[in-house]
């Protein structure tokens, strides 16, 4: 797990990154800038419990490719979940919170993930652990409003203009961040690689 001093604002950006691409780097850069983060932890997961692992590249390969793409020195590429045998996001966030008292975290996710977020194990617990920044993704701008999570936690939505303060807020708190979008997707890249 990367080191973060007390008082820092740190973004948590997790995914299988199978493979990582410029769209992921764009989300990370938008999050760093718009959320006024001191660090962003690019967390390469052992695998998504909701996705098939049949096409999942080895963790070491995904970690190495992520390090090549994540050029900003504020981005810390890590695979600590595998070392701690953590499989679910709720457990990851509990571990991060326990190990980093005094650090202000915000969970970062693409808008495309929000659609199925209510299928994640203990999703309500995730929302109650850290504030969440939802970053715009192609084709997901409008669908996020109809998501179960957006409706359930509508009262906790923070104006996008207050995004720089999000990491310092008490959960539940979430915002939707508009901005440049990349149409790249890991699944499309895998399909093209197969020919």
Short mmCIF file of N, CA and C in Angstrom, two decimals:
data_model
loop_
_atom_site.label_atom_id
_atom_site.label_comp_id
_atom_site.label_asym_id
_atom_site.label_seq_id
_atom_site.Cartn_x
_atom_site.Cartn_y
_atom_site.Cartn_z
N UNK A 1 0.85 -1.18 0.00
CA UNK A 1 0.00 0.00 0.00
C UNK A 1 0.89 1.24 0.00
N UNK A 2 0.61 2.19 -0.88
CA UNK A 2 1.42 3.40 -0.90
C UNK A 2 1.34 4.15 0.44
N UNK A 3 2.31 5.02 0.66
CA UNK A 3 2.33 5.81 1.90
C UNK A 3 1.67 7.16 1.65
N UNK A 4 0.87 7.60 2.61
CA UNK A 4 0.26 8.92 2.54
C UNK A 4 0.31 9.55 3.92
N UNK A 5 0.78 10.78 3.99
CA UNK A 5 0.86 11.51 5.26
C UNK A 5 -0.53 11.97 5.69
N UNK A 6 -0.68 12.14 6.99
CA UNK A 6 -1.93 12.70 7.53
C UNK A 6 -2.22 14.04 6.87
N UNK A 7 -3.48 14.30 6.62
CA UNK A 7 -3.89 15.57 6.04
C UNK A 7 -3.91 15.61 4.53
N UNK A 8 -3.35 14.59 3.87
CA UNK A 8 -3.36 14.57 2.41
C UNK A 8 -4.73 14.16 1.88
N UNK A 9 -5.05 14.63 0.68
CA UNK A 9 -6.26 14.21 -0.03
C UNK A 9 -5.82 13.20 -1.09
N UNK A 10 -6.36 11.98 -1.01
CA UNK A 10 -5.91 10.89 -1.88
C UNK A 10 -7.10 10.25 -2.59
N UNK A 11 -6.97 10.11 -3.90
CA UNK A 11 -7.99 9.43 -4.69
C UNK A 11 -7.68 7.96 -4.80
N UNK A 12 -8.72 7.14 -4.76
CA UNK A 12 -8.59 5.69 -4.91
C UNK A 12 -9.26 5.30 -6.22
N UNK A 13 -8.45 4.85 -7.18
CA UNK A 13 -8.94 4.53 -8.52
C UNK A 13 -8.64 3.07 -8.79
N UNK A 14 -9.63 2.22 -8.62
CA UNK A 14 -9.42 0.79 -8.77
C UNK A 14 -10.01 0.23 -10.05
N UNK A 15 -9.42 -0.85 -10.50
CA UNK A 15 -9.94 -1.52 -11.69
C UNK A 15 -9.07 -2.69 -12.07
N UNK A 16 -9.57 -3.50 -12.99
CA UNK A 16 -8.77 -4.63 -13.45
C UNK A 16 -7.72 -4.15 -14.46
N UNK A 17 -7.98 -3.02 -15.13
CA UNK A 17 -7.03 -2.45 -16.08
C UNK A 17 -6.49 -3.55 -17.01
N UNK A 18 -7.42 -4.14 -17.75
CA UNK A 18 -7.14 -5.32 -18.55
C UNK A 18 -7.43 -5.09 -20.04
N UNK A 19 -6.61 -4.34 -20.76
CA UNK A 19 -5.39 -3.65 -20.34
C UNK A 19 -5.68 -2.20 -19.95
N UNK A 20 -4.72 -1.56 -19.27
CA UNK A 20 -4.84 -0.14 -19.01
C UNK A 20 -4.67 0.63 -20.32
N UNK A 21 -5.30 1.80 -20.42
CA UNK A 21 -5.20 2.57 -21.66
C UNK A 21 -5.28 4.07 -21.36
N UNK A 22 -5.17 4.87 -22.41
CA UNK A 22 -5.15 6.33 -22.25
C UNK A 22 -6.44 6.86 -21.62
N UNK A 23 -7.55 6.16 -21.80
CA UNK A 23 -8.81 6.58 -21.17
C UNK A 23 -8.73 6.51 -19.66
N UNK A 24 -8.05 5.48 -19.14
CA UNK A 24 -7.84 5.37 -17.69
C UNK A 24 -6.96 6.52 -17.20
N UNK A 25 -5.91 6.80 -17.97
CA UNK A 25 -5.00 7.89 -17.59
C UNK A 25 -5.74 9.22 -17.60
N UNK A 26 -6.66 9.41 -18.55
CA UNK A 26 -7.44 10.64 -18.61
C UNK A 26 -8.32 10.79 -17.36
N UNK A 27 -8.99 9.70 -16.96
CA UNK A 27 -9.81 9.73 -15.75
C UNK A 27 -8.95 10.10 -14.54
N UNK A 28 -7.77 9.49 -14.44
CA UNK A 28 -6.87 9.77 -13.31
C UNK A 28 -6.44 11.23 -13.30
N UNK A 29 -6.10 11.77 -14.46
CA UNK A 29 -5.67 13.18 -14.55
C UNK A 29 -6.81 14.14 -14.21
N UNK A 30 -8.01 13.84 -14.71
CA UNK A 30 -9.18 14.68 -14.40
C UNK A 30 -9.43 14.66 -12.89
N UNK A 31 -9.36 13.46 -12.30
CA UNK A 31 -9.59 13.33 -10.85
C UNK A 31 -8.55 14.12 -10.05
N UNK A 32 -7.29 14.00 -10.42
CA UNK A 32 -6.23 14.73 -9.71
C UNK A 32 -6.50 16.23 -9.74
N UNK A 33 -6.82 16.72 -10.92
CA UNK A 33 -7.01 18.16 -11.10
C UNK A 33 -8.31 18.67 -10.47
N UNK A 34 -9.42 18.05 -10.82
CA UNK A 34 -10.73 18.56 -10.41
C UNK A 34 -11.02 18.34 -8.92
N UNK A 35 -10.41 17.30 -8.34
CA UNK A 35 -10.63 17.00 -6.92
C UNK A 35 -9.53 17.59 -6.04
N UNK A 36 -8.56 18.27 -6.65
CA UNK A 36 -7.44 18.87 -5.92
C UNK A 36 -6.74 17.84 -5.03
N UNK A 37 -6.40 16.69 -5.64
CA UNK A 37 -5.78 15.59 -4.89
C UNK A 37 -4.28 15.76 -4.77
N UNK A 38 -3.74 15.29 -3.64
CA UNK A 38 -2.29 15.26 -3.45
C UNK A 38 -1.70 14.00 -4.08
N UNK A 39 -2.47 12.91 -4.07
CA UNK A 39 -2.05 11.64 -4.65
C UNK A 39 -3.27 10.94 -5.25
N UNK A 40 -3.00 10.01 -6.16
CA UNK A 40 -4.03 9.11 -6.65
C UNK A 40 -3.44 7.71 -6.66
N UNK A 41 -4.11 6.78 -5.98
CA UNK A 41 -3.66 5.39 -5.97
C UNK A 41 -4.38 4.65 -7.09
N UNK A 42 -3.60 4.24 -8.07
CA UNK A 42 -4.10 3.48 -9.23
C UNK A 42 -4.02 2.01 -8.79
N UNK A 43 -5.14 1.46 -8.36
CA UNK A 43 -5.16 0.14 -7.73
C UNK A 43 -5.53 -0.94 -8.75
N UNK A 44 -4.54 -1.72 -9.15
CA UNK A 44 -4.75 -2.81 -10.10
C UNK A 44 -5.26 -4.01 -9.30
N UNK A 45 -6.51 -4.39 -9.55
CA UNK A 45 -7.15 -5.43 -8.75
C UNK A 45 -6.80 -6.83 -9.27
N UNK A 46 -6.88 -7.81 -8.38
CA UNK A 46 -6.66 -9.19 -8.83
C UNK A 46 -7.70 -9.61 -9.87
N UNK A 47 -8.88 -9.02 -9.83
CA UNK A 47 -9.95 -9.33 -10.79
C UNK A 47 -11.27 -8.83 -10.27
N UNK A 48 -12.18 -8.53 -11.18
CA UNK A 48 -13.51 -8.05 -10.82
C UNK A 48 -14.42 -9.25 -10.58
N UNK A 49 -15.01 -9.37 -9.38
CA UNK A 49 -15.90 -10.50 -9.11
C UNK A 49 -17.11 -10.57 -10.03
N UNK A 50 -17.47 -9.46 -10.68
CA UNK A 50 -18.62 -9.45 -11.58
C UNK A 50 -18.25 -9.75 -13.03
N UNK A 51 -16.96 -9.92 -13.29
CA UNK A 51 -16.52 -10.19 -14.66
C UNK A 51 -15.79 -11.53 -14.73
N UNK A 52 -15.82 -12.12 -15.91
CA UNK A 52 -15.10 -13.37 -16.15
C UNK A 52 -13.60 -13.13 -16.07
N UNK A 53 -12.88 -14.09 -15.50
CA UNK A 53 -11.42 -13.97 -15.42
C UNK A 53 -10.74 -14.73 -16.56
N UNK A 54 -11.55 -15.28 -17.47
CA UNK A 54 -11.00 -16.09 -18.56
C UNK A 54 -10.01 -15.29 -19.42
N UNK A 55 -10.32 -14.02 -19.66
CA UNK A 55 -9.45 -13.18 -20.50
C UNK A 55 -8.56 -12.26 -19.68
N UNK A 56 -8.47 -12.50 -18.39
CA UNK A 56 -7.71 -11.60 -17.52
C UNK A 56 -6.21 -11.85 -17.66
N UNK A 57 -5.48 -10.81 -18.05
CA UNK A 57 -4.02 -10.91 -18.17
C UNK A 57 -3.42 -11.06 -16.77
N UNK A 58 -2.21 -11.62 -16.66
CA UNK A 58 -1.57 -11.76 -15.35
C UNK A 58 -1.44 -10.39 -14.66
N UNK A 59 -1.59 -10.40 -13.34
CA UNK A 59 -1.53 -9.18 -12.55
C UNK A 59 -0.23 -8.41 -12.79
N UNK A 60 0.89 -9.11 -12.85
CA UNK A 60 2.20 -8.46 -13.05
C UNK A 60 2.23 -7.69 -14.38
N UNK A 61 1.61 -8.25 -15.42
CA UNK A 61 1.58 -7.58 -16.73
C UNK A 61 0.73 -6.32 -16.66
N UNK A 62 -0.45 -6.42 -16.02
CA UNK A 62 -1.34 -5.27 -15.92
C UNK A 62 -0.72 -4.17 -15.05
N UNK A 63 0.02 -4.57 -14.05
CA UNK A 63 0.72 -3.62 -13.17
C UNK A 63 1.81 -2.88 -13.95
N UNK A 64 2.60 -3.62 -14.71
CA UNK A 64 3.68 -3.02 -15.49
C UNK A 64 3.14 -2.06 -16.55
N UNK A 65 2.08 -2.47 -17.26
CA UNK A 65 1.49 -1.60 -18.28
C UNK A 65 0.89 -0.34 -17.65
N UNK A 66 0.29 -0.49 -16.46
CA UNK A 66 -0.28 0.66 -15.75
C UNK A 66 0.81 1.66 -15.39
N UNK A 67 1.95 1.15 -14.94
CA UNK A 67 3.06 2.04 -14.58
C UNK A 67 3.57 2.80 -15.80
N UNK A 68 3.52 2.18 -16.99
CA UNK A 68 3.96 2.85 -18.21
C UNK A 68 2.99 3.96 -18.63
N UNK A 69 1.70 3.77 -18.36
CA UNK A 69 0.67 4.73 -18.78
C UNK A 69 0.51 5.86 -17.77
N UNK A 70 0.62 5.55 -16.48
CA UNK A 70 0.41 6.54 -15.42
C UNK A 70 1.69 7.33 -15.20
N UNK A 71 1.87 8.39 -15.97
CA UNK A 71 3.13 9.15 -15.96
C UNK A 71 3.24 10.18 -14.84
N UNK A 72 2.10 10.68 -14.36
CA UNK A 72 2.11 11.73 -13.34
C UNK A 72 2.74 11.21 -12.05
N UNK A 73 3.72 11.93 -11.48
CA UNK A 73 4.36 11.45 -10.24
C UNK A 73 3.41 11.39 -9.04
N UNK A 74 2.26 12.06 -9.13
CA UNK A 74 1.28 11.98 -8.04
C UNK A 74 0.51 10.66 -8.07
N UNK A 75 0.62 9.93 -9.18
CA UNK A 75 -0.09 8.65 -9.31
C UNK A 75 0.79 7.53 -8.79
N UNK A 76 0.26 6.77 -7.85
CA UNK A 76 0.98 5.62 -7.27
C UNK A 76 0.29 4.34 -7.73
N UNK A 77 0.95 3.60 -8.62
CA UNK A 77 0.39 2.34 -9.11
C UNK A 77 0.67 1.25 -8.08
N UNK A 78 -0.37 0.53 -7.71
CA UNK A 78 -0.23 -0.48 -6.66
C UNK A 78 -1.14 -1.68 -6.91
N UNK A 79 -0.77 -2.80 -6.36
CA UNK A 79 -1.59 -4.01 -6.41
C UNK A 79 -1.71 -4.59 -5.01
N UNK A 80 -1.84 -3.71 -4.00
CA UNK A 80 -1.84 -4.17 -2.62
C UNK A 80 -3.00 -5.09 -2.28
N UNK A 81 -4.10 -5.00 -3.04
CA UNK A 81 -5.24 -5.88 -2.76
C UNK A 81 -4.85 -7.35 -2.87
N UNK A 82 -4.04 -7.68 -3.86
CA UNK A 82 -3.61 -9.07 -4.04
C UNK A 82 -2.76 -9.51 -2.85
N UNK A 83 -1.87 -8.65 -2.38
CA UNK A 83 -1.00 -8.99 -1.25
C UNK A 83 -1.80 -9.21 0.03
N UNK A 84 -2.93 -8.50 0.15
CA UNK A 84 -3.77 -8.62 1.35
C UNK A 84 -4.94 -9.59 1.14
N UNK A 85 -4.96 -10.24 -0.03
CA UNK A 85 -6.02 -11.20 -0.37
C UNK A 85 -7.40 -10.57 -0.24
N UNK A 86 -7.53 -9.33 -0.72
CA UNK A 86 -8.80 -8.61 -0.69
C UNK A 86 -9.46 -8.75 -2.05
N UNK A 87 -10.73 -9.09 -2.06
CA UNK A 87 -11.43 -9.33 -3.32
C UNK A 87 -12.52 -8.29 -3.58
N UNK A 88 -13.12 -7.76 -2.54
CA UNK A 88 -14.24 -6.85 -2.72
C UNK A 88 -13.87 -5.42 -2.31
N UNK A 89 -14.43 -4.44 -3.03
CA UNK A 89 -14.14 -3.03 -2.80
C UNK A 89 -14.43 -2.61 -1.36
N UNK A 90 -15.53 -3.09 -0.79
CA UNK A 90 -15.87 -2.72 0.59
C UNK A 90 -14.75 -3.12 1.54
N UNK A 91 -14.14 -4.29 1.32
CA UNK A 91 -13.04 -4.75 2.16
C UNK A 91 -11.77 -3.92 1.92
N UNK A 92 -11.54 -3.55 0.66
CA UNK A 92 -10.39 -2.70 0.32
C UNK A 92 -10.48 -1.37 1.05
N UNK A 93 -11.66 -0.75 0.98
CA UNK A 93 -11.83 0.57 1.60
C UNK A 93 -11.70 0.49 3.12
N UNK A 94 -12.22 -0.60 3.72
CA UNK A 94 -12.08 -0.77 5.17
C UNK A 94 -10.61 -0.90 5.55
N UNK A 95 -9.83 -1.64 4.75
CA UNK A 95 -8.40 -1.82 5.00
C UNK A 95 -7.66 -0.48 4.86
N UNK A 96 -7.95 0.26 3.80
CA UNK A 96 -7.31 1.55 3.56
C UNK A 96 -7.61 2.51 4.72
N UNK A 97 -8.87 2.54 5.14
CA UNK A 97 -9.28 3.44 6.22
C UNK A 97 -8.57 3.09 7.53
N UNK A 98 -8.48 1.80 7.84
CA UNK A 98 -7.85 1.35 9.08
C UNK A 98 -6.35 1.65 9.11
N UNK A 99 -5.70 1.56 7.95
CA UNK A 99 -4.24 1.73 7.88
C UNK A 99 -3.79 3.18 7.71
N UNK A 100 -4.74 4.10 7.43
CA UNK A 100 -4.35 5.47 7.09
C UNK A 100 -5.17 6.51 7.86
N UNK A 101 -5.08 6.50 9.19
CA UNK A 101 -5.84 7.50 9.94
C UNK A 101 -5.36 8.91 9.60
N UNK A 102 -6.31 9.82 9.48
CA UNK A 102 -5.95 11.21 9.21
C UNK A 102 -5.77 11.55 7.74
N UNK A 103 -5.89 10.55 6.85
CA UNK A 103 -5.80 10.80 5.41
C UNK A 103 -7.23 10.92 4.87
N UNK A 104 -7.46 11.88 4.00
CA UNK A 104 -8.79 12.09 3.40
C UNK A 104 -8.85 11.41 2.04
N UNK A 105 -9.67 10.38 1.95
CA UNK A 105 -9.78 9.60 0.71
C UNK A 105 -11.07 9.90 -0.03
N UNK A 106 -11.00 9.73 -1.34
CA UNK A 106 -12.19 9.78 -2.19
C UNK A 106 -12.10 8.63 -3.18
N UNK A 107 -13.21 7.89 -3.33
CA UNK A 107 -13.28 6.78 -4.28
C UNK A 107 -13.60 7.35 -5.65
N UNK A 108 -12.87 6.91 -6.68
CA UNK A 108 -13.05 7.42 -8.04
C UNK A 108 -13.55 6.29 -8.92
N UNK A 109 -14.61 6.57 -9.65
CA UNK A 109 -15.11 5.54 -10.57
C UNK A 109 -15.64 6.19 -11.84
N UNK A 110 -15.60 5.44 -12.93
CA UNK A 110 -16.16 5.91 -14.18
C UNK A 110 -17.67 5.82 -14.14
N UNK A 111 -18.33 6.71 -14.85
CA UNK A 111 -19.80 6.74 -14.86
C UNK A 111 -20.38 5.43 -15.38
N UNK A 112 -19.63 4.73 -16.24
CA UNK A 112 -20.12 3.46 -16.76
C UNK A 112 -20.25 2.41 -15.65
N UNK A 113 -19.44 2.52 -14.60
CA UNK A 113 -19.50 1.57 -13.47
C UNK A 113 -20.69 1.86 -12.56
N UNK A 114 -21.16 3.09 -12.57
CA UNK A 114 -22.26 3.47 -11.67
C UNK A 114 -23.55 2.73 -12.01
N UNK A 115 -23.72 2.41 -13.27
CA UNK A 115 -24.93 1.72 -13.72
C UNK A 115 -25.16 0.40 -12.97
N UNK A 116 -24.07 -0.36 -12.75
CA UNK A 116 -24.18 -1.66 -12.09
C UNK A 116 -23.65 -1.64 -10.66
N UNK A 117 -23.39 -0.46 -10.14
CA UNK A 117 -22.76 -0.34 -8.82
C UNK A 117 -23.59 -1.01 -7.71
N UNK A 118 -24.92 -1.00 -7.86
CA UNK A 118 -25.77 -1.62 -6.85
C UNK A 118 -25.65 -3.15 -6.83
N UNK A 119 -24.95 -3.72 -7.80
CA UNK A 119 -24.70 -5.16 -7.81
C UNK A 119 -23.40 -5.52 -7.06
N UNK A 120 -22.61 -4.50 -6.73
CA UNK A 120 -21.37 -4.75 -6.00
C UNK A 120 -21.71 -5.20 -4.58
N UNK A 121 -20.88 -6.09 -4.06
CA UNK A 121 -21.10 -6.56 -2.69
C UNK A 121 -20.98 -5.39 -1.70
N UNK A 122 -22.00 -5.24 -0.85
CA UNK A 122 -22.03 -4.22 0.21
C UNK A 122 -21.86 -2.81 -0.36
N UNK A 123 -22.56 -2.52 -1.45
CA UNK A 123 -22.41 -1.22 -2.12
C UNK A 123 -22.80 -0.05 -1.22
N UNK A 124 -23.79 -0.23 -0.38
CA UNK A 124 -24.17 0.86 0.52
C UNK A 124 -23.04 1.18 1.51
N UNK A 125 -22.34 0.14 1.94
CA UNK A 125 -21.20 0.33 2.85
C UNK A 125 -20.09 1.12 2.16
N UNK A 126 -19.88 0.85 0.87
CA UNK A 126 -18.87 1.59 0.10
C UNK A 126 -19.21 3.08 0.08
N UNK A 127 -20.48 3.39 -0.21
CA UNK A 127 -20.93 4.78 -0.28
C UNK A 127 -20.79 5.47 1.07
N UNK A 128 -20.94 4.72 2.14
CA UNK A 128 -20.86 5.30 3.48
C UNK A 128 -19.43 5.39 4.02
N UNK A 129 -18.45 4.80 3.30
CA UNK A 129 -17.06 4.79 3.78
C UNK A 129 -16.30 6.05 3.38
N UNK A 130 -16.28 6.34 2.08
CA UNK A 130 -15.56 7.51 1.56
C UNK A 130 -16.44 8.25 0.56
N UNK A 131 -16.22 9.56 0.39
CA UNK A 131 -16.91 10.27 -0.68
C UNK A 131 -16.54 9.64 -2.03
N UNK A 132 -17.41 9.83 -3.01
CA UNK A 132 -17.22 9.22 -4.33
C UNK A 132 -17.27 10.28 -5.42
N UNK A 133 -16.31 10.21 -6.34
CA UNK A 133 -16.31 11.06 -7.53
C UNK A 133 -16.58 10.16 -8.73
N UNK A 134 -17.65 10.46 -9.44
CA UNK A 134 -18.02 9.72 -10.65
C UNK A 134 -17.56 10.55 -11.84
N UNK A 135 -16.65 9.98 -12.64
CA UNK A 135 -16.08 10.70 -13.77
C UNK A 135 -16.82 10.30 -15.05
N UNK A 136 -17.22 11.29 -15.82
CA UNK A 136 -17.98 11.08 -17.04
C UNK A 136 -17.26 10.11 -17.99
N UNK A 137 -18.05 9.24 -18.63
CA UNK A 137 -17.54 8.30 -19.63
C UNK A 137 -18.50 8.31 -20.81
N UNK A 138 -18.02 8.07 -22.02
CA UNK A 138 -18.90 8.10 -23.20
C UNK A 138 -20.08 7.15 -23.03
N UNK A 139 -21.26 7.64 -23.37
CA UNK A 139 -22.46 6.81 -23.31
C UNK A 139 -23.04 6.63 -21.93
N UNK A 140 -22.42 7.22 -20.91
CA UNK A 140 -22.89 7.00 -19.53
C UNK A 140 -23.35 8.29 -18.87
N UNK A 141 -23.26 9.41 -19.58
CA UNK A 141 -23.57 10.71 -18.99
C UNK A 141 -24.99 10.77 -18.43
N UNK A 142 -25.96 10.31 -19.19
CA UNK A 142 -27.36 10.39 -18.75
C UNK A 142 -27.79 9.18 -17.93
N UNK A 143 -27.24 8.02 -18.23
CA UNK A 143 -27.69 6.80 -17.54
C UNK A 143 -27.37 6.82 -16.04
N UNK A 144 -26.37 7.61 -15.65
CA UNK A 144 -26.01 7.63 -14.24
C UNK A 144 -27.16 8.17 -13.38
N UNK A 145 -27.96 9.09 -13.92
CA UNK A 145 -29.05 9.68 -13.15
C UNK A 145 -30.12 8.66 -12.80
N UNK A 146 -30.28 7.65 -13.64
CA UNK A 146 -31.30 6.64 -13.38
C UNK A 146 -30.76 5.44 -12.60
N UNK A 147 -29.49 5.47 -12.25
CA UNK A 147 -28.90 4.34 -11.53
C UNK A 147 -29.49 4.24 -10.12
N UNK A 148 -29.51 3.03 -9.60
CA UNK A 148 -30.02 2.77 -8.26
C UNK A 148 -29.27 3.61 -7.22
N UNK A 149 -27.95 3.69 -7.37
CA UNK A 149 -27.12 4.42 -6.41
C UNK A 149 -27.44 5.92 -6.45
N UNK A 150 -27.54 6.49 -7.65
CA UNK A 150 -27.84 7.92 -7.77
C UNK A 150 -29.19 8.25 -7.15
N UNK A 151 -30.16 7.38 -7.35
CA UNK A 151 -31.49 7.61 -6.77
C UNK A 151 -31.48 7.43 -5.26
N UNK A 152 -30.80 6.37 -4.79
CA UNK A 152 -30.77 6.08 -3.35
C UNK A 152 -30.05 7.18 -2.57
N UNK A 153 -28.96 7.67 -3.13
CA UNK A 153 -28.16 8.68 -2.42
C UNK A 153 -28.26 10.06 -3.08
N UNK A 154 -29.40 10.35 -3.68
CA UNK A 154 -29.62 11.64 -4.30
C UNK A 154 -29.38 12.79 -3.31
N UNK A 155 -29.78 12.59 -2.06
CA UNK A 155 -29.63 13.63 -1.03
C UNK A 155 -28.17 13.95 -0.73
N UNK A 156 -27.25 13.05 -1.08
CA UNK A 156 -25.83 13.23 -0.75
C UNK A 156 -25.03 13.76 -1.93
N UNK A 157 -25.71 14.08 -3.03
CA UNK A 157 -24.99 14.58 -4.21
C UNK A 157 -24.48 16.00 -3.95
N UNK A 158 -23.23 16.20 -4.30
CA UNK A 158 -22.53 17.47 -4.10
C UNK A 158 -22.38 18.16 -5.46
N UNK A 159 -22.56 19.45 -5.49
CA UNK A 159 -22.40 20.20 -6.73
C UNK A 159 -20.99 20.01 -7.27
N UNK A 160 -20.90 19.86 -8.58
CA UNK A 160 -19.60 19.65 -9.23
C UNK A 160 -18.61 20.76 -8.91
N UNK A 161 -19.10 21.96 -8.71
CA UNK A 161 -18.24 23.09 -8.36
C UNK A 161 -17.54 22.92 -7.02
N UNK A 162 -18.09 22.06 -6.17
CA UNK A 162 -17.49 21.79 -4.86
C UNK A 162 -16.56 20.57 -4.87
N UNK A 163 -16.27 20.05 -6.07
CA UNK A 163 -15.43 18.85 -6.19
C UNK A 163 -14.07 18.98 -5.48
N UNK A 164 -13.42 20.15 -5.49
CA UNK A 164 -12.13 20.26 -4.81
C UNK A 164 -12.22 20.02 -3.29
N UNK A 165 -13.41 20.11 -2.72
CA UNK A 165 -13.59 19.88 -1.28
C UNK A 165 -14.09 18.48 -0.97
N UNK A 166 -14.38 17.68 -1.99
CA UNK A 166 -15.03 16.38 -1.79
C UNK A 166 -14.27 15.45 -0.86
N UNK A 167 -12.95 15.35 -1.03
CA UNK A 167 -12.16 14.43 -0.20
C UNK A 167 -12.24 14.78 1.29
N UNK A 168 -12.51 16.04 1.58
CA UNK A 168 -12.58 16.49 2.98
C UNK A 168 -13.97 16.31 3.59
N UNK A 169 -14.93 15.90 2.76
CA UNK A 169 -16.30 15.75 3.25
C UNK A 169 -16.53 14.39 3.89
N UNK A 170 -17.55 14.34 4.74
CA UNK A 170 -17.92 13.09 5.39
C UNK A 170 -18.86 12.33 4.48
N UNK A 171 -18.62 11.04 4.33
CA UNK A 171 -19.52 10.20 3.52
C UNK A 171 -20.85 10.03 4.26
N UNK A 172 -21.96 9.91 3.53
CA UNK A 172 -22.03 9.84 2.08
C UNK A 172 -21.98 11.22 1.43
N UNK A 173 -21.19 11.31 0.39
CA UNK A 173 -21.10 12.51 -0.44
C UNK A 173 -20.56 12.06 -1.79
N UNK A 174 -21.18 12.51 -2.86
CA UNK A 174 -20.69 12.13 -4.19
C UNK A 174 -20.98 13.25 -5.18
N UNK A 175 -20.18 13.27 -6.24
CA UNK A 175 -20.38 14.24 -7.29
C UNK A 175 -20.13 13.59 -8.64
N UNK A 176 -20.70 14.20 -9.66
CA UNK A 176 -20.48 13.76 -11.04
C UNK A 176 -19.61 14.81 -11.71
N UNK A 177 -18.51 14.39 -12.30
CA UNK A 177 -17.57 15.32 -12.92
C UNK A 177 -17.61 15.17 -14.44
N UNK A 178 -18.02 16.24 -15.10
CA UNK A 178 -18.03 16.29 -16.56
C UNK A 178 -16.64 16.69 -17.03
N UNK A 179 -16.33 16.36 -18.25
CA UNK A 179 -15.03 16.75 -18.79
C UNK A 179 -14.72 15.99 -20.04
N UNK A 180 -13.48 16.07 -20.50
CA UNK A 180 -13.09 15.34 -21.70
C UNK A 180 -13.31 13.84 -21.47
N UNK A 181 -13.76 13.16 -22.52
CA UNK A 181 -14.02 11.73 -22.40
C UNK A 181 -13.25 10.96 -23.45
N UNK A 182 -12.83 9.77 -23.10
CA UNK A 182 -12.14 8.90 -24.05
C UNK A 182 -13.06 7.74 -24.39
N UNK A 183 -13.14 7.41 -25.67
CA UNK A 183 -13.99 6.29 -26.08
C UNK A 183 -13.26 4.95 -25.98
N UNK A 184 -12.02 4.97 -25.55
CA UNK A 184 -11.27 3.72 -25.41
C UNK A 184 -11.91 2.83 -24.35
N UNK A 185 -11.87 1.53 -24.58
CA UNK A 185 -12.35 0.57 -23.57
C UNK A 185 -11.45 -0.65 -23.61
N UNK A 186 -11.21 -1.21 -22.43
CA UNK A 186 -10.34 -2.39 -22.34
C UNK A 186 -10.92 -3.56 -23.11
N UNK A 187 -12.24 -3.75 -23.04
CA UNK A 187 -12.84 -4.90 -23.74
C UNK A 187 -12.69 -4.74 -25.26
N UNK A 188 -12.84 -3.50 -25.77
CA UNK A 188 -12.65 -3.28 -27.21
C UNK A 188 -11.20 -3.53 -27.61
N UNK A 189 -10.27 -3.12 -26.79
CA UNK A 189 -8.85 -3.35 -27.07
C UNK A 189 -8.55 -4.84 -27.10
N UNK A 190 -9.14 -5.60 -26.16
CA UNK A 190 -8.94 -7.06 -26.16
C UNK A 190 -9.52 -7.69 -27.42
N UNK A 191 -10.69 -7.22 -27.85
CA UNK A 191 -11.32 -7.76 -29.06
C UNK A 191 -10.44 -7.49 -30.27
N UNK A 192 -9.88 -6.27 -30.36
CA UNK A 192 -9.02 -5.92 -31.50
C UNK A 192 -7.74 -6.76 -31.49
N UNK A 193 -7.22 -7.05 -30.31
CA UNK A 193 -5.99 -7.84 -30.20
C UNK A 193 -6.21 -9.26 -30.70
N UNK A 194 -7.44 -9.77 -30.51
CA UNK A 194 -7.75 -11.13 -30.97
C UNK A 194 -7.83 -11.18 -32.49
N UNK A 195 -8.12 -10.02 -33.11
CA UNK A 195 -8.23 -9.95 -34.56
C UNK A 195 -9.56 -10.43 -34.99
#
